Coordinates of C-alpha atoms in Angstrom, one line a residue:
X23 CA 0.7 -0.4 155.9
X24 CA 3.5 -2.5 154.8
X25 CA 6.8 -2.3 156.9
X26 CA 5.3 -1.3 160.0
X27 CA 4.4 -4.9 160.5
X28 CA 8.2 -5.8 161.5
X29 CA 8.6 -3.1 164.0
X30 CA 5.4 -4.0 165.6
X31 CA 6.0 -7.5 165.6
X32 CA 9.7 -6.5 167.7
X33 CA 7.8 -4.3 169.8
X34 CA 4.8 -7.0 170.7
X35 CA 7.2 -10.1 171.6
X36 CA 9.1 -8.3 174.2
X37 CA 7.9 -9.1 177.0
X38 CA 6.3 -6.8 179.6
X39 CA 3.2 -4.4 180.1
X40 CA 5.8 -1.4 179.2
X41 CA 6.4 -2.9 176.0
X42 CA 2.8 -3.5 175.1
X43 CA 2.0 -0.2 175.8
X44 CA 4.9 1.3 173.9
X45 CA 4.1 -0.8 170.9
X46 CA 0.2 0.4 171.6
X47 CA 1.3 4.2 171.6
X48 CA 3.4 3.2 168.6
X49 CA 0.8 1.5 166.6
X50 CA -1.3 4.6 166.9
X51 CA 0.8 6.9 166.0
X52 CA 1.9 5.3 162.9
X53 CA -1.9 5.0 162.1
X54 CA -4.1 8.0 163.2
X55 CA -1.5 10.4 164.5
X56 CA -1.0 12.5 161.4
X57 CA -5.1 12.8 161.8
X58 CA -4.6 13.7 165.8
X59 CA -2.0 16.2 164.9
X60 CA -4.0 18.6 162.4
X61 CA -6.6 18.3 164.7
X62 CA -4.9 19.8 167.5
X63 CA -2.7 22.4 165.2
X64 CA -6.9 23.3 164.3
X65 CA -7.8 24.0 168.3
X66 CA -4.8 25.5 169.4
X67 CA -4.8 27.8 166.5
X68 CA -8.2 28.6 167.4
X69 CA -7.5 29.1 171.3
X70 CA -4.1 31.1 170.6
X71 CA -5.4 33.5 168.0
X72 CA -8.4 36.1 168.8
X73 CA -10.8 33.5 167.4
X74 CA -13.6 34.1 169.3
X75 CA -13.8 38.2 169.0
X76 CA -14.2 37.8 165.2
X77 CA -18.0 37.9 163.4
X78 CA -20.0 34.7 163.2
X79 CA -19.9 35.4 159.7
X80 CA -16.1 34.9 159.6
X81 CA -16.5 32.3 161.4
X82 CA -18.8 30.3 159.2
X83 CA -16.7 31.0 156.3
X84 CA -13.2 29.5 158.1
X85 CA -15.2 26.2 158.7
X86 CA -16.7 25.9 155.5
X87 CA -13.7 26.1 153.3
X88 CA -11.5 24.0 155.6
X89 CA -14.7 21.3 155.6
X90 CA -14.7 21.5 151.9
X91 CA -11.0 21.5 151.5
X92 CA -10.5 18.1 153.6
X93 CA -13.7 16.3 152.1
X94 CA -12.6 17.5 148.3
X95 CA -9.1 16.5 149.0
X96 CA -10.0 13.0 150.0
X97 CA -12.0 12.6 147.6
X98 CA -9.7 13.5 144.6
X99 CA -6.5 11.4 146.0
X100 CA -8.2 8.0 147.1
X101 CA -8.7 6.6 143.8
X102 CA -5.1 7.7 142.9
X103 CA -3.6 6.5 145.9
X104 CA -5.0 3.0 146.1
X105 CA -3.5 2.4 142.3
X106 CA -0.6 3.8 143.3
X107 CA -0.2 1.3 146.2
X108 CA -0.9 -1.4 143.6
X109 CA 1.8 -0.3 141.4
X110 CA 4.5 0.2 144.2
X111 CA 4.2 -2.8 145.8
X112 CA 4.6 -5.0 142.5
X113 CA 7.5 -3.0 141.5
X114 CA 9.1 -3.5 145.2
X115 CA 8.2 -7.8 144.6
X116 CA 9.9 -7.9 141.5
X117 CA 12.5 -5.4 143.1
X118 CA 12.1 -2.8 140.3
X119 CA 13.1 0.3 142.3
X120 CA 13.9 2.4 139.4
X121 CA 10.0 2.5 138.6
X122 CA 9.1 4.0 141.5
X123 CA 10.2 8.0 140.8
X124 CA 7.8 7.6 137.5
X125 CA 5.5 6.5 140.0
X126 CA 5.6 9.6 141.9
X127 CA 6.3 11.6 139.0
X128 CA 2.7 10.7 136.8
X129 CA 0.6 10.8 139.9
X130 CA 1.9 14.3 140.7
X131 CA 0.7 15.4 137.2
X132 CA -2.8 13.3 137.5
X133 CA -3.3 14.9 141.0
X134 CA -2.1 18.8 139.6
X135 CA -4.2 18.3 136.7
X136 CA -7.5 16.9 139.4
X137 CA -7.0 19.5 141.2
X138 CA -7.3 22.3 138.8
X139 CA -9.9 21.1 137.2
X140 CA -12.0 20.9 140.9
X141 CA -10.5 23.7 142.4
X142 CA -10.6 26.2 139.5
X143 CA -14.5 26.2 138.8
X144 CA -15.3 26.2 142.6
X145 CA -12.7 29.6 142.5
X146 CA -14.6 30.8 139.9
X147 CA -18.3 30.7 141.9
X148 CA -16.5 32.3 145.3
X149 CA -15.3 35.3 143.1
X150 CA -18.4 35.8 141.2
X151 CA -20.9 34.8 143.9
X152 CA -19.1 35.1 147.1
X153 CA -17.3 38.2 146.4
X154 CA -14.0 37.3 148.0
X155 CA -10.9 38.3 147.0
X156 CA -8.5 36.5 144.2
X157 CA -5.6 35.9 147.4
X158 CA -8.1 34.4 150.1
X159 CA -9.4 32.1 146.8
X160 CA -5.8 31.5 146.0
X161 CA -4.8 30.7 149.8
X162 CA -7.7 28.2 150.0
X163 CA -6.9 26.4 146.9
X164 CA -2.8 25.9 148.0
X165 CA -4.6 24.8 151.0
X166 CA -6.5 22.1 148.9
X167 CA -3.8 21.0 147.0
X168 CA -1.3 20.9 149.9
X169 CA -3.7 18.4 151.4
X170 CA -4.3 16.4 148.3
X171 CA -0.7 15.9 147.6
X172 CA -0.3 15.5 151.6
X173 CA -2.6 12.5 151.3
X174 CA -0.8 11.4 148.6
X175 CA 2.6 11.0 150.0
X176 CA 1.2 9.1 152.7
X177 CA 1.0 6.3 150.1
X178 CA 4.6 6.3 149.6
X179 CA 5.7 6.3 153.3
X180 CA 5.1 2.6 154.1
X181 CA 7.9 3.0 151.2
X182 CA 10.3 4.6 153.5
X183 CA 9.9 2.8 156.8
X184 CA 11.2 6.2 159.0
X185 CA 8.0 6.4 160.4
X186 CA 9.6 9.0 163.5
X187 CA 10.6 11.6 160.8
X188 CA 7.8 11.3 159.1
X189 CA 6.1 12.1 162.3
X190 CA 8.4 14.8 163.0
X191 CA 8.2 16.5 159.3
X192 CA 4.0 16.6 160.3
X193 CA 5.0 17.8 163.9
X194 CA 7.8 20.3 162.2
X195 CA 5.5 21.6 159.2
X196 CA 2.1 22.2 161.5
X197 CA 4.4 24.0 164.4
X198 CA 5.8 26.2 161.6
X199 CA 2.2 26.9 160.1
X200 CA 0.8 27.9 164.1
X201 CA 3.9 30.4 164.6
X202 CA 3.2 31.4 161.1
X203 CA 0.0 32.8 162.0
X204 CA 0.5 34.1 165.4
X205 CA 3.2 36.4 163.1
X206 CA 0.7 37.0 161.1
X207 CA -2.3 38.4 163.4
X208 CA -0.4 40.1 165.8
X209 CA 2.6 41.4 163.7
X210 CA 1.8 42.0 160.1
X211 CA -1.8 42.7 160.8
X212 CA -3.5 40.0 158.9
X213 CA -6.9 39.2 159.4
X214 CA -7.6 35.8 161.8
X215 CA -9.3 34.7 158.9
X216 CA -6.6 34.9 156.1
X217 CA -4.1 34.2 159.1
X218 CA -5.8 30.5 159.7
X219 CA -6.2 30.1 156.1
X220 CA -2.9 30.7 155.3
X221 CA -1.0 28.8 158.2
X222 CA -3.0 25.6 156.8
X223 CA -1.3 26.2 153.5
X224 CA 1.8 26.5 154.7
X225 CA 1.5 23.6 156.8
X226 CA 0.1 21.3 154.3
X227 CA 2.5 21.7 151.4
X228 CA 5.5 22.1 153.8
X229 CA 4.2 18.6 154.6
X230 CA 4.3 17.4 151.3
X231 CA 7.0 18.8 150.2
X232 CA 9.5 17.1 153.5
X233 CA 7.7 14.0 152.6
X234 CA 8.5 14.4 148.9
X235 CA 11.6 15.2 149.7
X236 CA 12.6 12.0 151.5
X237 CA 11.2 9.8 149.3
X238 CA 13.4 11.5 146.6
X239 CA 16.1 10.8 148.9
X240 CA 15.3 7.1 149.4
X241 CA 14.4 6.4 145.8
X242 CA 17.4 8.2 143.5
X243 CA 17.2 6.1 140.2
X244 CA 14.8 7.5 137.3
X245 CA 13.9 4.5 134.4
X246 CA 11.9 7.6 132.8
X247 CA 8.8 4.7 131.9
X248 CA 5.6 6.9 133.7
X249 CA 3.4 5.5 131.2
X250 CA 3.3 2.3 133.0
X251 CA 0.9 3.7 135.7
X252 CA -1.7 4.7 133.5
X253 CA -1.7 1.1 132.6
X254 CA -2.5 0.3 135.8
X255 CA -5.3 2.1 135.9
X256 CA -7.1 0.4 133.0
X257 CA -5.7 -2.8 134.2
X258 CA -6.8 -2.4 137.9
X259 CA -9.9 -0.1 137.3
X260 CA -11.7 -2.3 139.8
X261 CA -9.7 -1.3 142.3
X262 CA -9.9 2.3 141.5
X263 CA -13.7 2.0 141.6
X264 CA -14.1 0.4 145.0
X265 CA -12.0 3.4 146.3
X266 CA -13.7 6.0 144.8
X267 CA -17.3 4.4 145.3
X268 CA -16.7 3.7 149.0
X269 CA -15.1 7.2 149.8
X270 CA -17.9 8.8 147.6
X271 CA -20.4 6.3 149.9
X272 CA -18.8 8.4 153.5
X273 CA -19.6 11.5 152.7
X274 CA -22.5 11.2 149.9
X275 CA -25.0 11.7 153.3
X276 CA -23.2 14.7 154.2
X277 CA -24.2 15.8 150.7
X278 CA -27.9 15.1 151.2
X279 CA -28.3 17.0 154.1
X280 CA -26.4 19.7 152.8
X281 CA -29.3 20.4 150.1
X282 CA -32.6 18.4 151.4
X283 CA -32.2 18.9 155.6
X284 CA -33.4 21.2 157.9
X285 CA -30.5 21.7 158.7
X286 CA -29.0 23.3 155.6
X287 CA -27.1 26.4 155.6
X288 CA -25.6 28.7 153.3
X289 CA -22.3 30.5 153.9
X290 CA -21.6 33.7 151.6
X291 CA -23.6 32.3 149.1
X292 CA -20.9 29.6 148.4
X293 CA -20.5 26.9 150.9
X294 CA -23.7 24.5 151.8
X295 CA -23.4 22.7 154.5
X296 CA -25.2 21.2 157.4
X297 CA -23.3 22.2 160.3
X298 CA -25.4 20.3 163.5
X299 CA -25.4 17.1 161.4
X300 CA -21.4 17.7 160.1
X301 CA -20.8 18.0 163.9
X302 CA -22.5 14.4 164.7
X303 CA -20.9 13.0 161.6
X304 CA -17.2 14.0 163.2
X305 CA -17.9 13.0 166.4
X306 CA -18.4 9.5 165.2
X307 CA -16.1 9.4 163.2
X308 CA -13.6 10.1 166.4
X309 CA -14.8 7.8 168.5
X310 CA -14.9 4.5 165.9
X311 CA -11.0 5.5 164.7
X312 CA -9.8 3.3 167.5
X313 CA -10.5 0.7 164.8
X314 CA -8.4 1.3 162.1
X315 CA -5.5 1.1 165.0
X316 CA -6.5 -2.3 166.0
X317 CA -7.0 -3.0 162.6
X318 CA -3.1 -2.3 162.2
X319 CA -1.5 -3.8 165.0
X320 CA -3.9 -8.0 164.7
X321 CA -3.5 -7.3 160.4
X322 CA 0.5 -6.5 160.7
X323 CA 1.3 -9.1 163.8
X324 CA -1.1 -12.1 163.4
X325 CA -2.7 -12.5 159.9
X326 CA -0.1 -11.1 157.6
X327 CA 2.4 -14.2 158.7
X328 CA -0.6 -16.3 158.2
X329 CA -1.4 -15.3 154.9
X330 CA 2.3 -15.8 154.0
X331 CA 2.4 -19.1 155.2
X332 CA -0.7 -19.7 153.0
X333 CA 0.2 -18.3 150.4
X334 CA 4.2 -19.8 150.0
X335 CA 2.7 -23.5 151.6
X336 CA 2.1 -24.6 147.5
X337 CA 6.1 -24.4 146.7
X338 CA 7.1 -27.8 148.3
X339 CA 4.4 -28.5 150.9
X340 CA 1.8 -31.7 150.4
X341 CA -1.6 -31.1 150.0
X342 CA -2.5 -31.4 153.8
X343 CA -0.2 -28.7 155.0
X344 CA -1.6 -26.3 152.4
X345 CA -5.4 -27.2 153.8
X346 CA -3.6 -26.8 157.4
X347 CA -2.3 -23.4 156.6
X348 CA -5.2 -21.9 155.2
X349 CA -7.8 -23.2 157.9
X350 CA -5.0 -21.3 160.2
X351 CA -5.4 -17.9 158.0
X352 CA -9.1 -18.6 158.2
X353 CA -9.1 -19.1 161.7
X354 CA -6.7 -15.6 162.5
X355 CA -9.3 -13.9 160.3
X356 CA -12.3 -14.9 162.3
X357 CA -10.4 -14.8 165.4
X358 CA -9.6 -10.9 164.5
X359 CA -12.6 -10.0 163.5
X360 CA -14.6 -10.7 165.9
X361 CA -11.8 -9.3 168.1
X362 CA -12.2 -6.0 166.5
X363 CA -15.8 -6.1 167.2
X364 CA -16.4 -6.7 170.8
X365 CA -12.8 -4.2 171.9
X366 CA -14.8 -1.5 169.3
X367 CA -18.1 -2.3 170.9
X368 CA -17.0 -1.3 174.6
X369 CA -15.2 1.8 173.3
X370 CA -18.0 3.0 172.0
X371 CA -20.2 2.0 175.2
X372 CA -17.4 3.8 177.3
X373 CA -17.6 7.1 175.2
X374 CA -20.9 6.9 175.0
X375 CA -21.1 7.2 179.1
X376 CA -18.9 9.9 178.8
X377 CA -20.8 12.1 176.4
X378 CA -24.1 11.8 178.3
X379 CA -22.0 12.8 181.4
X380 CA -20.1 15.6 180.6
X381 CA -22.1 16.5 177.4
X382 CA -23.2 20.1 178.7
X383 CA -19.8 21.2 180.2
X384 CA -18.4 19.8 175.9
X385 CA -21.1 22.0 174.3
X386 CA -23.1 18.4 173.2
X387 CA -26.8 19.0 173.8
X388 CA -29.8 19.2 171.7
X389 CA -30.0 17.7 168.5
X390 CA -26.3 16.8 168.2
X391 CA -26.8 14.2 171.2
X392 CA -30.2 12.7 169.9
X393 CA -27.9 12.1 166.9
X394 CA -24.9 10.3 167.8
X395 CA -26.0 7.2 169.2
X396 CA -26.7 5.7 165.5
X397 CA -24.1 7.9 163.8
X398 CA -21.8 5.9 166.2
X399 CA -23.1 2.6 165.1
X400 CA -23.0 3.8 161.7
X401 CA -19.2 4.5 161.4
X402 CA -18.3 1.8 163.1
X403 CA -19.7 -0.4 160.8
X404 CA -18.0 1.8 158.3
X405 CA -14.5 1.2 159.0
X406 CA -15.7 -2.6 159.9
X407 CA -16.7 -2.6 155.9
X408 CA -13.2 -0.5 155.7
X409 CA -11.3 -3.0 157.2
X410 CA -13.2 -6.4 155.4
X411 CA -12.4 -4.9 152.8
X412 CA -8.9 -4.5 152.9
X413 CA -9.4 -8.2 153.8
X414 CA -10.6 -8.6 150.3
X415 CA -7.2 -7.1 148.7
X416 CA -5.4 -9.7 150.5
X417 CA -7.3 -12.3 148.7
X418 CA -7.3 -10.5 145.4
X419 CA -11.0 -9.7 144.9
X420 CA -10.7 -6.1 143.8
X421 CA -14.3 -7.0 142.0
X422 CA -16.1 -7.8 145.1
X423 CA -14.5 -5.2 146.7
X424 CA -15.8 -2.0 144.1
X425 CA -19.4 -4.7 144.2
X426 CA -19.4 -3.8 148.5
X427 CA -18.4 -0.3 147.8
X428 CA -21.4 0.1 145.4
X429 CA -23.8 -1.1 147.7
X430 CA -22.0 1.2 150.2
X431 CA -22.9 4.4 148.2
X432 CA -26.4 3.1 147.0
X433 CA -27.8 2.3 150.4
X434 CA -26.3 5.2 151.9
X435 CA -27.9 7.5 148.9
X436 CA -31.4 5.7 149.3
X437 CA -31.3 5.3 153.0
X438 CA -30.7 9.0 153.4
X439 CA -32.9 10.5 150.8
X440 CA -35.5 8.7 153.2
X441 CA -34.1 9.5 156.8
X442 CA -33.5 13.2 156.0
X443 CA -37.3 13.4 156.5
X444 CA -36.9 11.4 159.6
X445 CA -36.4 13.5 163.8
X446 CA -33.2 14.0 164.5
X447 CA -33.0 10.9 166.5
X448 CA -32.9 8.8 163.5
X449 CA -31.7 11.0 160.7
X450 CA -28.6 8.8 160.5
X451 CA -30.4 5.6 159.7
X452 CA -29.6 6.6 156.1
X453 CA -26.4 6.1 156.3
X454 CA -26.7 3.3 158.9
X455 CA -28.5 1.7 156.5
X456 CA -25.8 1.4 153.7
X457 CA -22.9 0.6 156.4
X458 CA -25.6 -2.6 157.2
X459 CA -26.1 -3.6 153.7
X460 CA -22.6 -3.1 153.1
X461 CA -21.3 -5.1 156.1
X462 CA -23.5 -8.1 155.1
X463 CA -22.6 -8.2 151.2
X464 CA -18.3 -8.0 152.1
X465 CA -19.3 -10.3 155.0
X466 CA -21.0 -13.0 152.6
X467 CA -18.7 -12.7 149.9
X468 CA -15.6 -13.4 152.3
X469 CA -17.0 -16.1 153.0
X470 CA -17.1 -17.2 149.8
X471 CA -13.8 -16.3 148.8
X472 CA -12.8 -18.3 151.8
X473 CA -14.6 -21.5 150.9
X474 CA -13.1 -21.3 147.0
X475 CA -9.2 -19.8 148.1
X476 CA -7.6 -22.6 147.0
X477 CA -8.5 -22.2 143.2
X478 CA -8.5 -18.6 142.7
X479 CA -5.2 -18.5 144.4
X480 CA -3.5 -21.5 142.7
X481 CA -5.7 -21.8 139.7
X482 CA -5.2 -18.0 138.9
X483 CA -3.4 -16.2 140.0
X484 CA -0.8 -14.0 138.1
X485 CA 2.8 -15.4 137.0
X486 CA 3.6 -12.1 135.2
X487 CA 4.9 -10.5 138.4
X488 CA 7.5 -13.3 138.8
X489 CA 9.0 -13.6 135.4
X490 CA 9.2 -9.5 135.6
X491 CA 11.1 -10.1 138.8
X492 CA 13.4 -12.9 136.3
X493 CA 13.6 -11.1 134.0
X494 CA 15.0 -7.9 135.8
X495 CA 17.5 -9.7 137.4
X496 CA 18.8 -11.4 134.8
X497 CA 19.2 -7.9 132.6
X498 CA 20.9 -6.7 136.2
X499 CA 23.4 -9.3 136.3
X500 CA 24.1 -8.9 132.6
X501 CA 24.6 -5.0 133.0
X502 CA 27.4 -6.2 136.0
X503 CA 28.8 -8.8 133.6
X504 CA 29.4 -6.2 130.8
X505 CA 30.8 -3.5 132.9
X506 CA 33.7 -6.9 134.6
X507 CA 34.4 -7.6 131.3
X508 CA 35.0 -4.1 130.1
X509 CA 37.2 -3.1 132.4
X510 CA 39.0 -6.3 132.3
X511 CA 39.9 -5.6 128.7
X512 CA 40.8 -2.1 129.5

């Protein structure tokens, strides 16, 4: 999230409870509004249009494919996008702005060719088995790649820094997709079905294509070198592997219960899914995203500047300031972590009251609220793991990070091949189980990253990046040299 650090930190040292709050609200928006949006385009669609005169049937089948469109989606652009972010940001330290179009440019065609590849088999098995029609399969698969290139953009707006029109061009494109399909049902006849269906399309590449277009605005220049990327992702494939095996480790229990639970069910032949324990699995999720906001606003304010200070403390400083800096970093990072816990901890204990209380009048009873006291507990370990992790980028140990990832996925693939047999009360303790593991191995190997920082940030870390950033100055101010001394002569 880099850049929204210096707004925050403006918003945080003014003084005042106003100010707080705006920089709260702020935060929060920046972080899971996006998320907040769709989902209220998705229940105001739903209350606006004749939703609830429609077959259950129907029903079923709008859930399914937008379930499978989000999961897929994530699932195809993480990898990319974390490589992506890799690539950027050394080409914005060595202040090679020209790279970043190719950028854009080879991940578009890496994503387009991803996509087909997923999208077009799964189209294949809804026509043959499900029997719909080629335009609803077409519909839901510009709905899939709207959202995978969506996601992907999102990597380049830290890029931008103009985090209100960014807001505005989700705001803009998801207003356009709900009046869309009001058109659609009650003037042109469509069916709610297609109508939904095709609103999310709209809304999703009208998204990525505003956000596209502004980063083409921001970035003009063109070096025409693409290749470079694919470098990247041999020379960073560790990093590409704790992406994919942590998001692959959040939903690989959905996966189990789709095909070995109880609770499995089959939509037009098609779509598997386990819609009670899908249900649990969002509510958690909900209620532990509080997290990745905190996460935001102590990382961007508090241990960013002391990682800095770390990390520029060996040009000029004696050995005893550099030990004093970094017993500061490792002090924010305790300090924040532990703050992350207990506010997360009495969220959860707040929500938790709240379900029990108004659970009937929410439609929560039965099985879903036996479940969600250790879902809860679950994901917020998750995006604890989530956010240690991102810890581990800081301090360049892509290797432990895909090592915590695969321990993510296996525990969560063992712990729920066992729990699925388990009462609904504890038929997340699969998934518990590898959020546990997961949290103790990226705890433990922090710890030892911490204890040995000095010599694998000193002792190697990579010079490449700074003679780059030499060396494309120095062809710069040569260019500006020739074009002086040509006109000169002219």
């Amino acid at each position: 999230m880099a850049g929204i650090g210096f707004e925050l930190k403006k918003l945080f040292n003014k003084e005042g409870i106003i100010s707080t709050v705006f920089a709260g609200l702020y935060a929060t928006v920046v972080t899971v509004g996006p998320t907040v949006m769709v989902i209220l385009f998705l229940n105001l669609m739903y209350y606006i249009l004749p939703y609830v005169n429609i077959s259950y049937r129907e029903r079923e089948i709008i859930s399914s494919t937008i379930l499978y469109v989000f999961i897929f989606s994530l699932i195809i652009s993480s990898p990319i996008n974390i490589i992506l972010s890799r690539y950027t940001a050394d080409k914005i330290f060595q202040e090679d702005y020209d790279s970043i179009l190719p950028a854009l440019d080879m991940g578009n065609l890496l994503l387009a060719v991803l996509t087909v590849l997923t999208g077009l088999p799964f189209g294949i098995v809804m026509y043959h088995l499900g029997h719909f029609s080629i335009g609803y399969i077409f519909t839901a698969y510009l709905c899939y790649a709207g959202l995978v290139f969506t996601f992907y953009c999102m990597t380049f707006i830290t890029l931008l820094k103009e985090y209100r029109k960014i807001t505005y061009s989700f705001l803009v494109s998801l207003l356009t997709g709900l009046l869309f399909s009001c058109m659609a049902v009650y003037w042109f006849q469509f069916s709610v079905t297609n109508a939904i269906i095709t609103a999310l399309a709209v809304s999703f590449n009208l998204i990525a294509v505003l956000l596209m277009t502004r980063i083409r605005r921001n970035f003009r220049y063109h070096n025409k070198n693409s290749r470079e990327v694919l470098f990247y992702l041999k020379k960073y494939w560790k990093l590409l592997c704790s992406s994919a095996l942590f998001t692959w480790g959040i939903y690989s229990h959905n996966f189990i219960f789709w095909f070995f639970s109880p609770y499995r069910v089959v939509v037009a032949d098609v779509f598997v899914s386990a819609p009670i324990y899908d249900v649990v699995t969002y509510l958690a999720m909900l209620s532990n995203i509080s997290i990745l906001v905190i996460f935001v606003v102590n990382v961007e304010t508090k241990f960013h500047t002391a990682y800095k200070t770390y990390c520029e403390s060996i040009i000029g400083a004696s050995g005893k300031d550099i030990l004093k800096a970094k017993n500061q970093m490792i002090e924010v990072l305790r300090k924040e972590l532990l703050f992350i816990i207990q506010i997360q901890v009495i969220i959860n204990i707040c929500i938790f009251v709240l379900v029990i209380a108004f659970a009937a009048n929410l439609g929560i009873t039965g099985r879903i609220l036996m479940m969600y006291p250790v879902m809860s507990m679950a994901y917020m370990l998750i995006y604890l793991v989530q956010s240690m992790m991102i810890f581990q980028y800081y301090l360049d140990d892509a290797g432990g990070a895909a090592v915590v990832g695969l321990v993510f996925l296996l525990g969560t693939v063992t712990g729920s091949f066992v729990s699925v047999r388990f009462s609904a009360v504890f038929s997340g303790m699969g998934v518990l189980a590898g959020a546990f593991l997961s949290f103790t191995v990226v705890f433990f190997r922090i710890r030892y990253m911490l204890a040995h920082l000095d010599e694998h940030i000193y002792c190697r870390g990579n010079i490449v990046n700074t003679k780059a950033k030499r060396s494309i100055f120095k062809k710069k101010k040569e260019e500006q040299q020739k074009v002086v001394v040509y006109s000169f002569n002219k």
